[in-house]
């Protein structure tokens, strides 16, 4: 197995290769406005570091969000294009699951919540029984609306850090953004154990930030 994992659901543009036993190469850069510019060079660097060509990849996994519209689609379109060109399977994972898994690798135990920045003064979030087990569907809400239902839970992720007053026990030292290495390790584990994956349909959870004006006039040539 040579699994290529990538994610652009958070400000991190992150890519990793996993050989079924371990992460063999990883590249992550944090820039919320340059996903499209940074992703393919990151893939090239990871392949070069691992000493492989793209055609050696046997599996692809991609974080399907939730995330902002523009950034999220960059990763999904790239992953599905690679899969089609290579004729290999592509599988989706909730991006919040990757952050949860990374938090578990960093030593977090017990029930907790992952929250990422959704902009518009909102967070994408989900609740976990442990680092491998999500117990709620991903959602988007204002942090203040989560104070009571998530009271007492440890919180990780950039959204939790940004709106620390809305959460009980924020752990800023734990992963804030996605790590493709963690996503790849989670995917490899699920492949070994027959775990479930998601379709590569983006989890936007709300309409795109950019909208066509209500009174936009379409002009067609005569």
PDB file of C-alpha atoms in Angstrom:
ATOM      1  CA  UNK A   1       0.000   0.000   0.000  1.00  0.00           C
ATOM      2  CA  UNK A   2       1.049   3.561  -0.700  1.00  0.00           C
ATOM      3  CA  UNK A   3      -1.731   5.832   0.468  1.00  0.00           C
ATOM      4  CA  UNK A   4      -1.794   9.509  -0.506  1.00  0.00           C
ATOM      5  CA  UNK A   5      -3.765  11.668   1.929  1.00  0.00           C
ATOM      6  CA  UNK A   6      -4.614  15.319   1.477  1.00  0.00           C
ATOM      7  CA  UNK A   7      -6.857  17.890   3.120  1.00  0.00           C
ATOM      8  CA  UNK A   8      -7.726  21.536   2.478  1.00  0.00           C
ATOM      9  CA  UNK A   9     -10.741  21.878   4.798  1.00  0.00           C
ATOM     10  CA  UNK A  10      -8.868  24.052   7.313  1.00  0.00           C
ATOM     11  CA  UNK A  11      -6.255  26.780   6.748  1.00  0.00           C
ATOM     12  CA  UNK A  12      -3.691  23.966   6.607  1.00  0.00           C
ATOM     13  CA  UNK A  13      -2.782  22.676   3.152  1.00  0.00           C
ATOM     14  CA  UNK A  14      -1.579  19.243   4.170  1.00  0.00           C
ATOM     15  CA  UNK A  15      -0.381  16.153   2.262  1.00  0.00           C
ATOM     16  CA  UNK A  16       1.079  12.840   3.438  1.00  0.00           C
ATOM     17  CA  UNK A  17       2.125   9.411   2.190  1.00  0.00           C
ATOM     18  CA  UNK A  18       1.504   6.295   4.278  1.00  0.00           C
ATOM     19  CA  UNK A  19       2.871   2.836   3.439  1.00  0.00           C
ATOM     20  CA  UNK A  20       0.360   0.895   5.531  1.00  0.00           C
ATOM     21  CA  UNK A  21       2.605   0.864   8.585  1.00  0.00           C
ATOM     22  CA  UNK A  22       3.712   4.460   9.024  1.00  0.00           C
ATOM     23  CA  UNK A  23       3.752   7.944   7.534  1.00  0.00           C
ATOM     24  CA  UNK A  24       6.751   8.083   5.201  1.00  0.00           C
ATOM     25  CA  UNK A  25       6.493  11.767   4.222  1.00  0.00           C
ATOM     26  CA  UNK A  26       4.330  14.749   5.137  1.00  0.00           C
ATOM     27  CA  UNK A  27       4.073  18.412   4.177  1.00  0.00           C
ATOM     28  CA  UNK A  28       1.833  21.030   5.807  1.00  0.00           C
ATOM     29  CA  UNK A  29       1.554  24.780   5.283  1.00  0.00           C
ATOM     30  CA  UNK A  30      -0.976  27.078   6.898  1.00  0.00           C
ATOM     31  CA  UNK A  31      -2.446  29.688   4.569  1.00  0.00           C
ATOM     32  CA  UNK A  32      -6.226  30.020   4.326  1.00  0.00           C
ATOM     33  CA  UNK A  33      -6.107  31.919   1.011  1.00  0.00           C
ATOM     34  CA  UNK A  34      -3.691  29.850  -1.091  1.00  0.00           C
ATOM     35  CA  UNK A  35      -5.007  26.274  -1.074  1.00  0.00           C
ATOM     36  CA  UNK A  36      -5.042  26.012  -4.860  1.00  0.00           C
ATOM     37  CA  UNK A  37      -1.559  27.455  -5.204  1.00  0.00           C
ATOM     38  CA  UNK A  38       0.073  25.343  -2.492  1.00  0.00           C
ATOM     39  CA  UNK A  39      -1.504  21.895  -2.837  1.00  0.00           C
ATOM     40  CA  UNK A  40       0.164  20.445  -5.956  1.00  0.00           C
ATOM     41  CA  UNK A  41       3.691  21.602  -5.004  1.00  0.00           C
ATOM     42  CA  UNK A  42       3.113  19.970  -1.610  1.00  0.00           C
ATOM     43  CA  UNK A  43       2.196  16.690  -3.332  1.00  0.00           C
ATOM     44  CA  UNK A  44       5.391  16.929  -5.397  1.00  0.00           C
ATOM     45  CA  UNK A  45       7.521  17.532  -2.283  1.00  0.00           C
ATOM     46  CA  UNK A  46       5.990  14.606  -0.414  1.00  0.00           C
ATOM     47  CA  UNK A  47       6.520  12.224  -3.325  1.00  0.00           C
ATOM     48  CA  UNK A  48      10.101  13.416  -3.774  1.00  0.00           C
ATOM     49  CA  UNK A  49      10.881  13.020  -0.063  1.00  0.00           C
ATOM     50  CA  UNK A  50       9.495   9.478  -0.098  1.00  0.00           C
ATOM     51  CA  UNK A  51      11.320   8.618  -3.322  1.00  0.00           C
ATOM     52  CA  UNK A  52       8.150   7.694  -5.240  1.00  0.00           C
ATOM     53  CA  UNK A  53       6.384   8.766  -8.395  1.00  0.00           C
ATOM     54  CA  UNK A  54       2.669   9.526  -8.382  1.00  0.00           C
ATOM     55  CA  UNK A  55       1.919   6.312 -10.280  1.00  0.00           C
ATOM     56  CA  UNK A  56       3.131   4.294  -7.259  1.00  0.00           C
ATOM     57  CA  UNK A  57       0.123   5.464  -5.220  1.00  0.00           C
ATOM     58  CA  UNK A  58      -2.423   2.683  -4.610  1.00  0.00           C
ATOM     59  CA  UNK A  59      -5.025   4.507  -2.520  1.00  0.00           C
ATOM     60  CA  UNK A  60      -6.139   8.098  -1.982  1.00  0.00           C
ATOM     61  CA  UNK A  61      -7.936   9.569   1.008  1.00  0.00           C
ATOM     62  CA  UNK A  62      -9.231  13.117   1.252  1.00  0.00           C
ATOM     63  CA  UNK A  63     -10.742  15.187   4.019  1.00  0.00           C
ATOM     64  CA  UNK A  64     -14.272  16.113   2.932  1.00  0.00           C
ATOM     65  CA  UNK A  65     -14.859  18.795   5.546  1.00  0.00           C
ATOM     66  CA  UNK A  66     -16.719  20.447   6.969  1.00  0.00           C
ATOM     67  CA  UNK A  67     -14.900  23.472   5.646  1.00  0.00           C
ATOM     68  CA  UNK A  68     -15.272  26.692   3.671  1.00  0.00           C
ATOM     69  CA  UNK A  69     -16.449  26.229   0.102  1.00  0.00           C
ATOM     70  CA  UNK A  70     -13.433  27.430  -1.885  1.00  0.00           C
ATOM     71  CA  UNK A  71     -10.686  25.756   0.110  1.00  0.00           C
ATOM     72  CA  UNK A  72     -12.516  22.477   0.582  1.00  0.00           C
ATOM     73  CA  UNK A  73     -13.235  21.867  -3.090  1.00  0.00           C
ATOM     74  CA  UNK A  74      -9.543  22.275  -4.000  1.00  0.00           C
ATOM     75  CA  UNK A  75      -8.590  19.146  -2.075  1.00  0.00           C
ATOM     76  CA  UNK A  76     -11.578  17.075  -3.170  1.00  0.00           C
ATOM     77  CA  UNK A  77     -11.240  17.918  -6.860  1.00  0.00           C
ATOM     78  CA  UNK A  78      -7.503  17.185  -6.748  1.00  0.00           C
ATOM     79  CA  UNK A  79      -8.024  13.844  -4.987  1.00  0.00           C
ATOM     80  CA  UNK A  80     -10.753  12.669  -7.348  1.00  0.00           C
ATOM     81  CA  UNK A  81      -8.734  13.762 -10.388  1.00  0.00           C
ATOM     82  CA  UNK A  82      -5.682  11.827  -9.195  1.00  0.00           C
ATOM     83  CA  UNK A  83      -7.839   8.776  -8.501  1.00  0.00           C
ATOM     84  CA  UNK A  84      -9.374   8.866 -11.966  1.00  0.00           C
ATOM     85  CA  UNK A  85      -6.006   9.300 -13.661  1.00  0.00           C
ATOM     86  CA  UNK A  86      -4.382   6.497 -11.661  1.00  0.00           C
ATOM     87  CA  UNK A  87      -7.456   4.239 -11.604  1.00  0.00           C
ATOM     88  CA  UNK A  88      -7.200   3.812  -7.831  1.00  0.00           C
ATOM     89  CA  UNK A  89      -9.876   4.122  -5.131  1.00  0.00           C
ATOM     90  CA  UNK A  90     -10.487   7.461  -3.423  1.00  0.00           C
ATOM     91  CA  UNK A  91     -12.136   7.580   0.004  1.00  0.00           C
ATOM     92  CA  UNK A  92     -13.457  10.430   2.078  1.00  0.00           C
ATOM     93  CA  UNK A  93     -13.002  11.077   5.782  1.00  0.00           C
ATOM     94  CA  UNK A  94     -14.536  13.770   7.948  1.00  0.00           C
ATOM     95  CA  UNK A  95     -11.783  16.339   8.456  1.00  0.00           C
ATOM     96  CA  UNK A  96     -12.759  16.715  12.115  1.00  0.00           C
ATOM     97  CA  UNK A  97     -12.049  12.984  12.544  1.00  0.00           C
ATOM     98  CA  UNK A  98      -8.466  13.564  11.456  1.00  0.00           C
ATOM     99  CA  UNK A  99      -7.979  16.296  14.061  1.00  0.00           C
ATOM    100  CA  UNK A 100      -9.562  14.065  16.706  1.00  0.00           C
ATOM    101  CA  UNK A 101      -7.229  11.204  15.779  1.00  0.00           C
ATOM    102  CA  UNK A 102      -4.219  13.515  15.973  1.00  0.00           C
ATOM    103  CA  UNK A 103      -5.343  14.695  19.417  1.00  0.00           C
ATOM    104  CA  UNK A 104      -5.491  11.061  20.521  1.00  0.00           C
ATOM    105  CA  UNK A 105      -1.988  10.450  19.193  1.00  0.00           C
ATOM    106  CA  UNK A 106      -0.883  13.435  21.303  1.00  0.00           C
ATOM    107  CA  UNK A 107      -2.285  11.760  24.421  1.00  0.00           C
ATOM    108  CA  UNK A 108      -5.858  13.050  24.727  1.00  0.00           C
ATOM    109  CA  UNK A 109      -8.230  10.478  26.238  1.00  0.00           C
ATOM    110  CA  UNK A 110     -11.922  10.352  27.073  1.00  0.00           C
ATOM    111  CA  UNK A 111     -14.774  12.371  25.597  1.00  0.00           C
ATOM    112  CA  UNK A 112     -14.018  15.675  23.892  1.00  0.00           C
ATOM    113  CA  UNK A 113     -15.099  18.092  21.156  1.00  0.00           C
ATOM    114  CA  UNK A 114     -13.269  19.228  18.029  1.00  0.00           C
ATOM    115  CA  UNK A 115     -14.062  22.745  16.787  1.00  0.00           C
ATOM    116  CA  UNK A 116     -12.560  24.493  13.757  1.00  0.00           C
ATOM    117  CA  UNK A 117     -13.046  28.059  12.562  1.00  0.00           C
ATOM    118  CA  UNK A 118     -16.010  28.330  10.193  1.00  0.00           C
ATOM    119  CA  UNK A 119     -15.706  32.115   9.794  1.00  0.00           C
ATOM    120  CA  UNK A 120     -18.821  34.310  10.174  1.00  0.00           C
ATOM    121  CA  UNK A 121     -18.237  34.003  13.955  1.00  0.00           C
ATOM    122  CA  UNK A 122     -19.158  30.295  13.793  1.00  0.00           C
ATOM    123  CA  UNK A 123     -17.397  26.975  14.307  1.00  0.00           C
ATOM    124  CA  UNK A 124     -17.591  23.572  12.660  1.00  0.00           C
ATOM    125  CA  UNK A 125     -17.713  20.998  15.422  1.00  0.00           C
ATOM    126  CA  UNK A 126     -18.369  17.402  16.437  1.00  0.00           C
ATOM    127  CA  UNK A 127     -18.322  15.470  19.689  1.00  0.00           C
ATOM    128  CA  UNK A 128     -16.152  12.375  20.241  1.00  0.00           C
ATOM    129  CA  UNK A 129     -16.313   9.481  22.703  1.00  0.00           C
ATOM    130  CA  UNK A 130     -12.590   9.000  22.054  1.00  0.00           C
ATOM    131  CA  UNK A 131     -10.067   9.785  19.334  1.00  0.00           C
ATOM    132  CA  UNK A 132     -11.550   7.192  16.961  1.00  0.00           C
ATOM    133  CA  UNK A 133     -15.270   7.456  17.716  1.00  0.00           C
ATOM    134  CA  UNK A 134     -17.387  10.420  16.642  1.00  0.00           C
ATOM    135  CA  UNK A 135     -20.791  10.460  18.362  1.00  0.00           C
ATOM    136  CA  UNK A 136     -22.453  13.437  16.648  1.00  0.00           C
ATOM    137  CA  UNK A 137     -22.770  14.501  13.046  1.00  0.00           C
ATOM    138  CA  UNK A 138     -20.590  17.469  12.047  1.00  0.00           C
ATOM    139  CA  UNK A 139     -22.413  20.763  12.569  1.00  0.00           C
ATOM    140  CA  UNK A 140     -21.908  24.510  12.269  1.00  0.00           C
ATOM    141  CA  UNK A 141     -23.024  26.844  15.071  1.00  0.00           C
ATOM    142  CA  UNK A 142     -22.181  30.021  16.918  1.00  0.00           C
ATOM    143  CA  UNK A 143     -19.823  29.185  19.786  1.00  0.00           C
ATOM    144  CA  UNK A 144     -22.087  30.821  22.358  1.00  0.00           C
ATOM    145  CA  UNK A 145     -24.855  28.370  21.480  1.00  0.00           C
ATOM    146  CA  UNK A 146     -22.576  25.460  22.442  1.00  0.00           C
ATOM    147  CA  UNK A 147     -21.623  26.601  25.941  1.00  0.00           C
ATOM    148  CA  UNK A 148     -24.344  24.619  27.696  1.00  0.00           C
ATOM    149  CA  UNK A 149     -24.533  21.426  25.564  1.00  0.00           C
ATOM    150  CA  UNK A 150     -20.740  20.983  25.605  1.00  0.00           C
ATOM    151  CA  UNK A 151     -20.147  22.060  29.200  1.00  0.00           C
ATOM    152  CA  UNK A 152     -17.357  20.147  30.912  1.00  0.00           C
ATOM    153  CA  UNK A 153     -15.847  18.715  27.732  1.00  0.00           C
ATOM    154  CA  UNK A 154     -12.254  19.191  26.689  1.00  0.00           C
ATOM    155  CA  UNK A 155     -12.087  21.124  23.409  1.00  0.00           C
ATOM    156  CA  UNK A 156      -9.429  21.058  20.696  1.00  0.00           C
ATOM    157  CA  UNK A 157      -9.018  22.758  17.335  1.00  0.00           C
ATOM    158  CA  UNK A 158      -8.565  26.300  16.053  1.00  0.00           C
ATOM    159  CA  UNK A 159     -12.233  27.127  16.613  1.00  0.00           C
ATOM    160  CA  UNK A 160     -12.009  26.186  20.274  1.00  0.00           C
ATOM    161  CA  UNK A 161      -8.877  28.294  20.718  1.00  0.00           C
ATOM    162  CA  UNK A 162     -10.397  31.261  18.882  1.00  0.00           C
ATOM    163  CA  UNK A 163     -13.584  31.204  20.982  1.00  0.00           C
ATOM    164  CA  UNK A 164     -12.079  29.880  24.210  1.00  0.00           C
ATOM    165  CA  UNK A 165     -14.695  31.624  26.383  1.00  0.00           C
ATOM    166  CA  UNK A 166     -17.414  29.417  24.886  1.00  0.00           C
ATOM    167  CA  UNK A 167     -15.687  26.153  25.835  1.00  0.00           C
ATOM    168  CA  UNK A 168     -14.835  24.652  29.210  1.00  0.00           C
ATOM    169  CA  UNK A 169     -11.389  23.095  28.869  1.00  0.00           C
ATOM    170  CA  UNK A 170      -9.548  24.315  25.778  1.00  0.00           C
ATOM    171  CA  UNK A 171      -6.264  22.530  24.984  1.00  0.00           C
ATOM    172  CA  UNK A 172      -4.323  24.951  22.741  1.00  0.00           C
ATOM    173  CA  UNK A 173      -1.215  22.756  22.787  1.00  0.00           C
ATOM    174  CA  UNK A 174      -3.051  19.998  20.907  1.00  0.00           C
ATOM    175  CA  UNK A 175      -3.497  20.027  17.091  1.00  0.00           C
ATOM    176  CA  UNK A 176      -5.483  23.027  15.846  1.00  0.00           C
ATOM    177  CA  UNK A 177      -5.593  22.271  12.123  1.00  0.00           C
ATOM    178  CA  UNK A 178      -5.660  19.141  10.036  1.00  0.00           C
ATOM    179  CA  UNK A 179      -2.627  16.881   9.658  1.00  0.00           C
ATOM    180  CA  UNK A 180      -2.600  14.680   6.567  1.00  0.00           C
ATOM    181  CA  UNK A 181      -0.315  12.333   8.455  1.00  0.00           C
ATOM    182  CA  UNK A 182      -3.008  11.739  11.072  1.00  0.00           C
ATOM    183  CA  UNK A 183      -5.661  11.463   8.360  1.00  0.00           C
ATOM    184  CA  UNK A 184      -3.543   8.895   6.515  1.00  0.00           C
ATOM    185  CA  UNK A 185      -2.901   6.887   9.687  1.00  0.00           C
ATOM    186  CA  UNK A 186      -6.618   6.861  10.470  1.00  0.00           C
ATOM    187  CA  UNK A 187      -7.430   5.769   6.921  1.00  0.00           C
ATOM    188  CA  UNK A 188      -4.817   2.982   7.003  1.00  0.00           C
ATOM    189  CA  UNK A 189      -6.254   1.751  10.297  1.00  0.00           C
ATOM    190  CA  UNK A 190      -9.792   1.706   8.894  1.00  0.00           C
ATOM    191  CA  UNK A 191      -8.633  -0.126   5.779  1.00  0.00           C
ATOM    192  CA  UNK A 192      -7.042  -2.826   7.965  1.00  0.00           C
ATOM    193  CA  UNK A 193     -10.119  -3.216  10.168  1.00  0.00           C
ATOM    194  CA  UNK A 194     -12.849  -2.766   7.572  1.00  0.00           C
ATOM    195  CA  UNK A 195     -13.883   0.622   8.945  1.00  0.00           C
ATOM    196  CA  UNK A 196     -16.218   2.978   7.135  1.00  0.00           C
ATOM    197  CA  UNK A 197     -15.372   5.848   4.815  1.00  0.00           C
ATOM    198  CA  UNK A 198     -17.432   8.699   3.424  1.00  0.00           C
ATOM    199  CA  UNK A 199     -18.187   9.498  -0.207  1.00  0.00           C
ATOM    200  CA  UNK A 200     -16.117  12.341  -1.615  1.00  0.00           C
ATOM    201  CA  UNK A 201     -19.056  14.722  -1.374  1.00  0.00           C
ATOM    202  CA  UNK A 202     -17.991  17.963   0.331  1.00  0.00           C
ATOM    203  CA  UNK A 203     -19.512  18.710   3.729  1.00  0.00           C
ATOM    204  CA  UNK A 204     -20.180  22.417   3.293  1.00  0.00           C
ATOM    205  CA  UNK A 205     -22.992  22.555   5.906  1.00  0.00           C
ATOM    206  CA  UNK A 206     -23.979  26.003   4.636  1.00  0.00           C
ATOM    207  CA  UNK A 207     -24.072  28.043   1.443  1.00  0.00           C
ATOM    208  CA  UNK A 208     -20.826  29.471   0.000  1.00  0.00           C
ATOM    209  CA  UNK A 209     -19.584  32.853   1.258  1.00  0.00           C
ATOM    210  CA  UNK A 210     -19.646  34.194  -2.303  1.00  0.00           C
ATOM    211  CA  UNK A 211     -23.150  34.685  -3.667  1.00  0.00           C
ATOM    212  CA  UNK A 212     -24.544  35.948  -6.960  1.00  0.00           C
ATOM    213  CA  UNK A 213     -26.284  39.296  -6.260  1.00  0.00           C
ATOM    214  CA  UNK A 214     -30.073  38.997  -6.019  1.00  0.00           C
ATOM    215  CA  UNK A 215     -30.637  41.542  -8.767  1.00  0.00           C
ATOM    216  CA  UNK A 216     -27.859  40.312 -11.008  1.00  0.00           C
ATOM    217  CA  UNK A 217     -28.753  40.899 -14.639  1.00  0.00           C
ATOM    218  CA  UNK A 218     -27.697  38.263 -17.155  1.00  0.00           C
ATOM    219  CA  UNK A 219     -26.649  39.774 -20.485  1.00  0.00           C
ATOM    220  CA  UNK A 220     -26.705  37.457 -23.482  1.00  0.00           C
ATOM    221  CA  UNK A 221     -25.345  38.267 -26.927  1.00  0.00           C
ATOM    222  CA  UNK A 222     -27.902  39.223 -29.557  1.00  0.00           C
TER     223      UNK A 222
END
